[in-house]
Short mmCIF file of C-alpha atoms in Angstrom, two decimals:
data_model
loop_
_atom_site.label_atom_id
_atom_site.label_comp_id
_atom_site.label_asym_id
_atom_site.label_seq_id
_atom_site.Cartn_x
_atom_site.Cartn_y
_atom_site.Cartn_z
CA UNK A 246 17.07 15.55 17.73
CA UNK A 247 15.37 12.30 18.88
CA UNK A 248 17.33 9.40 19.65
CA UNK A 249 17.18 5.69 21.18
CA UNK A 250 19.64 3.71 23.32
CA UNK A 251 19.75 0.30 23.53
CA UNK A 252 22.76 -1.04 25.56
CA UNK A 253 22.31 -4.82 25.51
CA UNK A 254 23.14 -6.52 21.91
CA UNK A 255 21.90 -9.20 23.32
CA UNK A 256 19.64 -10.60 26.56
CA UNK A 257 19.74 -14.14 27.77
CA UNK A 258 17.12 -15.39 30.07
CA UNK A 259 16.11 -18.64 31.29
CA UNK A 260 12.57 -20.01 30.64
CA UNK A 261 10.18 -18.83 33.33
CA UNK A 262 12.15 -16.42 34.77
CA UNK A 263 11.82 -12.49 34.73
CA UNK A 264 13.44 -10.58 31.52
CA UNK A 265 13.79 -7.34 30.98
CA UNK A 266 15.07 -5.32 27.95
CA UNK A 267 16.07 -1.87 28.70
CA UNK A 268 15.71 0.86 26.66
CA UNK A 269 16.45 4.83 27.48
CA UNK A 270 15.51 8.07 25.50
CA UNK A 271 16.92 11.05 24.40
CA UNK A 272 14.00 13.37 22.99
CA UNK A 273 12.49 17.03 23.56
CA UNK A 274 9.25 17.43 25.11
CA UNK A 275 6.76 14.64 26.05
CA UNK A 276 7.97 11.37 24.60
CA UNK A 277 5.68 8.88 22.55
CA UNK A 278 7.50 5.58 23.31
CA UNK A 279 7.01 2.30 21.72
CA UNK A 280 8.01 -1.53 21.96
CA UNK A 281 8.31 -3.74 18.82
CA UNK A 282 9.28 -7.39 17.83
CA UNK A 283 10.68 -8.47 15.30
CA UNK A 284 10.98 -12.59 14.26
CA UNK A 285 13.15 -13.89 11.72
CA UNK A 286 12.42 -12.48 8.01
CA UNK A 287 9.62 -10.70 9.05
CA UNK A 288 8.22 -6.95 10.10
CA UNK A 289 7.74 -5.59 13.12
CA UNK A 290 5.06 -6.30 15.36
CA UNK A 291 3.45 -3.76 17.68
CA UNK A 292 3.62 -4.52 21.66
CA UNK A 293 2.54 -1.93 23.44
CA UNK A 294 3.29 2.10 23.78
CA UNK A 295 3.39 4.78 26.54
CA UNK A 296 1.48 8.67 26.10
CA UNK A 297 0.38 9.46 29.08
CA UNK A 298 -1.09 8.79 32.42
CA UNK A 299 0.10 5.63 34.14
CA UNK A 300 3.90 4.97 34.06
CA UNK A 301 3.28 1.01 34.20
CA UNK A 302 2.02 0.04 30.71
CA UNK A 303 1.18 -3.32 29.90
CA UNK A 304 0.83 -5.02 25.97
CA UNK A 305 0.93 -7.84 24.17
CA UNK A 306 2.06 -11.22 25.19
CA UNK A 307 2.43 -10.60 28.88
CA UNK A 308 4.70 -8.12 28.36
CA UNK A 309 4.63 -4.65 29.85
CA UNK A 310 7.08 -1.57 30.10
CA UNK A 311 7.72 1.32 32.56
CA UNK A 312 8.38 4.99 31.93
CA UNK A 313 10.84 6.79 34.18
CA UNK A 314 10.84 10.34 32.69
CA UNK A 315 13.64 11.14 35.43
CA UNK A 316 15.41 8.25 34.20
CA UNK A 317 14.72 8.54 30.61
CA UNK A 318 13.83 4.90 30.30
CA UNK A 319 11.43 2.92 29.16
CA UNK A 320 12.68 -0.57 30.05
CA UNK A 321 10.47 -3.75 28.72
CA UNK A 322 9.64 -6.71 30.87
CA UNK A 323 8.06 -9.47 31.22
CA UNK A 324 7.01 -11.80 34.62
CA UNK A 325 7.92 -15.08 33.34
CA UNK A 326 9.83 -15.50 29.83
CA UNK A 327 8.77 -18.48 27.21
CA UNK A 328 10.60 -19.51 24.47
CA UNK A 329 9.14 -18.29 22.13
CA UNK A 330 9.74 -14.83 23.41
CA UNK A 331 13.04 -14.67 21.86
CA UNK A 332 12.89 -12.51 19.16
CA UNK A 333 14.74 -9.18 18.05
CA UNK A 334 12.86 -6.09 20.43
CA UNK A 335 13.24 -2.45 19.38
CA UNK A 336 12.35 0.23 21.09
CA UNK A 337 11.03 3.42 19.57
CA UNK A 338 10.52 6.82 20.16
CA UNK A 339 8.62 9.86 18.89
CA UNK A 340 7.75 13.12 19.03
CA UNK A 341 3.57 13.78 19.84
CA UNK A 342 1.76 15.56 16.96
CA UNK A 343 0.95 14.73 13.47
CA UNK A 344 3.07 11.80 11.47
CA UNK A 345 5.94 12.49 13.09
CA UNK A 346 9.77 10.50 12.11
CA UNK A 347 9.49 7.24 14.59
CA UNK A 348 13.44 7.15 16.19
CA UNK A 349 14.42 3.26 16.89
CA UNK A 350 17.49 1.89 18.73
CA UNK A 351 19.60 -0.70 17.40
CA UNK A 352 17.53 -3.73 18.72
CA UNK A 353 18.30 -5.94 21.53
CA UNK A 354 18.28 -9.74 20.68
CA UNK A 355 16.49 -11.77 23.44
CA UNK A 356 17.04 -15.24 23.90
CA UNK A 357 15.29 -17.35 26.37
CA UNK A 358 17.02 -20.48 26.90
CA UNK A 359 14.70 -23.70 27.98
CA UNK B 285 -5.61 -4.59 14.69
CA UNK B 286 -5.00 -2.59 10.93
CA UNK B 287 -2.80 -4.73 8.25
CA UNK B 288 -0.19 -3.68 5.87
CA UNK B 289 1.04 -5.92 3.33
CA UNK B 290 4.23 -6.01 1.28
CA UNK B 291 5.05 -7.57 -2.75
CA UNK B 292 6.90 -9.77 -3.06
CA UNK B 293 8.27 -11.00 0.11
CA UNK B 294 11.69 -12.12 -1.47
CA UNK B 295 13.08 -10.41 -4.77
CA UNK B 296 16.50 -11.55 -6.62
CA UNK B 297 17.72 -8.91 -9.29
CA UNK B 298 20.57 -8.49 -11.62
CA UNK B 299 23.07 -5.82 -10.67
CA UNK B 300 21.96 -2.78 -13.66
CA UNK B 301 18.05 -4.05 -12.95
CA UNK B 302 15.11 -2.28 -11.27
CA UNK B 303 12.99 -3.64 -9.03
CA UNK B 304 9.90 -2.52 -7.29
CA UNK B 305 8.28 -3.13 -3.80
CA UNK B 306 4.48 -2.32 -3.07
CA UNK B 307 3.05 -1.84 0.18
CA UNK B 308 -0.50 -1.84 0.57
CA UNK B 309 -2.75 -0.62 3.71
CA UNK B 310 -5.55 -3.62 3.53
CA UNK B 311 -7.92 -2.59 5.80
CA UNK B 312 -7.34 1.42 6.34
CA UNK B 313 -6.52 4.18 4.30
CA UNK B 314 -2.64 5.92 4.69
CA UNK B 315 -1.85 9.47 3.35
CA UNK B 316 1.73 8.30 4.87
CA UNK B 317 3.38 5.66 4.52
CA UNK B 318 7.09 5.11 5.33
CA UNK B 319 9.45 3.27 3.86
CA UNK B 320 12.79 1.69 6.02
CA UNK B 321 16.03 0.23 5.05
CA UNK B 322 17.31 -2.50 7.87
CA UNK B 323 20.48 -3.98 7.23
CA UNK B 324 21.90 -7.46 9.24
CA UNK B 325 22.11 -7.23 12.91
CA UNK B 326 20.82 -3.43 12.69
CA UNK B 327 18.53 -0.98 13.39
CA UNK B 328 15.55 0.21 10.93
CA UNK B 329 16.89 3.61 8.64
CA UNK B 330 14.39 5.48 7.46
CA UNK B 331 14.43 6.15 4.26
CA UNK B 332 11.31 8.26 3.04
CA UNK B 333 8.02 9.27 4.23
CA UNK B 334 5.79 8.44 1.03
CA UNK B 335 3.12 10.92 0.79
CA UNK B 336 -0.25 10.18 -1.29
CA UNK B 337 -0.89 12.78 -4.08
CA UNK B 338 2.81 14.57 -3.44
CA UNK B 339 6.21 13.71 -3.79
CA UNK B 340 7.62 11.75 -1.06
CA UNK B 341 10.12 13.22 1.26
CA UNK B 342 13.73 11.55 1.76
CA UNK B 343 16.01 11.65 4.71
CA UNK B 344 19.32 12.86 4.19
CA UNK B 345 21.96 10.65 2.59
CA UNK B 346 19.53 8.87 0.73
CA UNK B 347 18.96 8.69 -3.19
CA UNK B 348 15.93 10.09 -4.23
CA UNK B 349 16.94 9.23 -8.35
CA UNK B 350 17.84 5.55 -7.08
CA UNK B 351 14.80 5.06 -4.49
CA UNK B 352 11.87 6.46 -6.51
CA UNK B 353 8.83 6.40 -4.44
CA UNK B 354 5.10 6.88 -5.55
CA UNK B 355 1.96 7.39 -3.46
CA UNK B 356 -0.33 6.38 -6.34
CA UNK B 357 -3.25 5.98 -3.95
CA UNK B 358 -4.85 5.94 -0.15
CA UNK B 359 -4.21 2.17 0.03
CA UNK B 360 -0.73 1.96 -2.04
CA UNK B 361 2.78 3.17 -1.93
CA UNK B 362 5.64 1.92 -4.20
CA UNK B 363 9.51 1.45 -3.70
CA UNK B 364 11.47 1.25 -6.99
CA UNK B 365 15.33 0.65 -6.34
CA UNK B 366 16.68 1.86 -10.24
CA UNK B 367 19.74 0.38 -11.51
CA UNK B 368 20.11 -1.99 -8.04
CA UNK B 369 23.69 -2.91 -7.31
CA UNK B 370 24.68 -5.57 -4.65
CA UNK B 371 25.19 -2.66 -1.74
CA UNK B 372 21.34 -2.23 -2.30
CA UNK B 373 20.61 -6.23 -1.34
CA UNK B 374 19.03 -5.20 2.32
CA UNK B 375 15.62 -5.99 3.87
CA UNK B 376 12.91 -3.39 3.20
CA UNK B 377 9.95 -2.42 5.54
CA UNK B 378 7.21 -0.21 4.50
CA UNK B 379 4.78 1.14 7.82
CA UNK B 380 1.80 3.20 7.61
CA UNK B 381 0.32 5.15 10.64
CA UNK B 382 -3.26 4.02 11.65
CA UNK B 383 -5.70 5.73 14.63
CA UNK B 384 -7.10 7.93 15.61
CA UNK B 385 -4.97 12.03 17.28
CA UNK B 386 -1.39 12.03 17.85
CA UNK B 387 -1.34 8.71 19.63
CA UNK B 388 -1.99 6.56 16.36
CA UNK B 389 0.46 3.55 15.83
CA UNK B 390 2.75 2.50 13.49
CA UNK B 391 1.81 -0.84 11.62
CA UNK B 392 4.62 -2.24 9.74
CA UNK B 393 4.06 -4.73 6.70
CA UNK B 394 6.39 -8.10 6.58
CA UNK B 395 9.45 -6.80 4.84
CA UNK B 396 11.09 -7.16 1.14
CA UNK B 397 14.51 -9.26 1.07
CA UNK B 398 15.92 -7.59 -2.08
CA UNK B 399 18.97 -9.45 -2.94
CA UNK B 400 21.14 -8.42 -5.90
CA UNK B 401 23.29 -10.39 -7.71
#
């Protein structure tokens, strides 16, 4: 079985500083991890995703994420937070192959605070 | 980037009433589609993977008489909640899986506030 921690409920940054959002995994084999957003009323938004290769993975938005396979984390950041970063993040996990069940933690609400 | 789109955004039903949610891939065709429950301040529950041309698969725990799901086409999927009771008032979010291998993505359509009365 796959699963997803995410142990913040909530972040709170200030504007222009760093943020980060962490996120680790629980999953057999190679992990397929993923970053969403989710506003207000709305779907989730794709920000970026690890396979392979380089363990630094940047997306959307500025933001990028790291995989630690000895860690089992995948923690999002982001150099300098705006505003209108703050938003709902999940992070997601699956296993590689065909259409395979996509695992998401709880969500951790990020608030960046002008 | 590919588009999914979801009708209507905002539904509000009579407890006893059915009420169905389309999700449409605009731009790509999706055997799969997936269909996700999220309730307030949670995390996204799968419910079913709709498959086109076959009867959808459910996760455990989850109706398949109440949540009746049809893959009438490459480009459409449908979520009908039958006889909809207030418990059932939750925000729906179909996805369908777009690229190319085993590293395609996930594209998620806006969501469906279903809220019965």
């Amino acid at each position: 079985a796959q699963s997803v921690a995410q142990p913040e409920d909530q972040v709170n940054v200030a504007e222009g500083n760093p943020l980060t959002v962490k996120c680790t995994y629980s999953v057999s084999g190679n992990p397929y991890l993923f970053w969403y957003v989710q506003y207000p009323n709305r779907g989730l938004q794709f920000l970026l995703k690890y396979i392979t290769g380089d363990n630094l993975v940047k997306g959307s938005y500025g933001f990028e994420a790291e995989f630690n396979k000895s860690q089992t984390s995948f923690h999002l950041k982001k150099p300098s937070a705006l505003v209108s970063d703050s938003a709902l993040y999940f992070c997601a996990v699956r296993n590689p192959g065909g259409y395979q069940k996509v695992t998401f933690g709880i969500g951790t609400k990020l608030q960046v605070i002008p | 980037g590919a588009v999914v789109s979801q009708h209507p955004s905002r539904v509000i039903c009579k407890s006893g009433t059915s009420v169905k949610i389309e999700c449409r891939s605009l731009d790509f065709q999706a055997t799969t589609m997936f269909w996700y429950r999220q309730f307030p301040k949670q995390s996204l529950m799968l419910m079913a993977t709709s498959n086109e041309g076959s009867k959808a698969t459910y996760e455990q725990g989850v109706e398949k008489d109440k949540f009746l799901i049809n893959h009438a086409s490459l480009t459409l999927s449908t979520l009908t909640v039958t006889s909809a009771h207030p418990e059932d008032s939750s925000f729906y979010i179909c996805s369908a899986p777009a690229g190319q291998g085993a590293s395609y993505e996930q594209y998620f359509g806006p969501g469906t506030r279903l809220t019965v009365t």
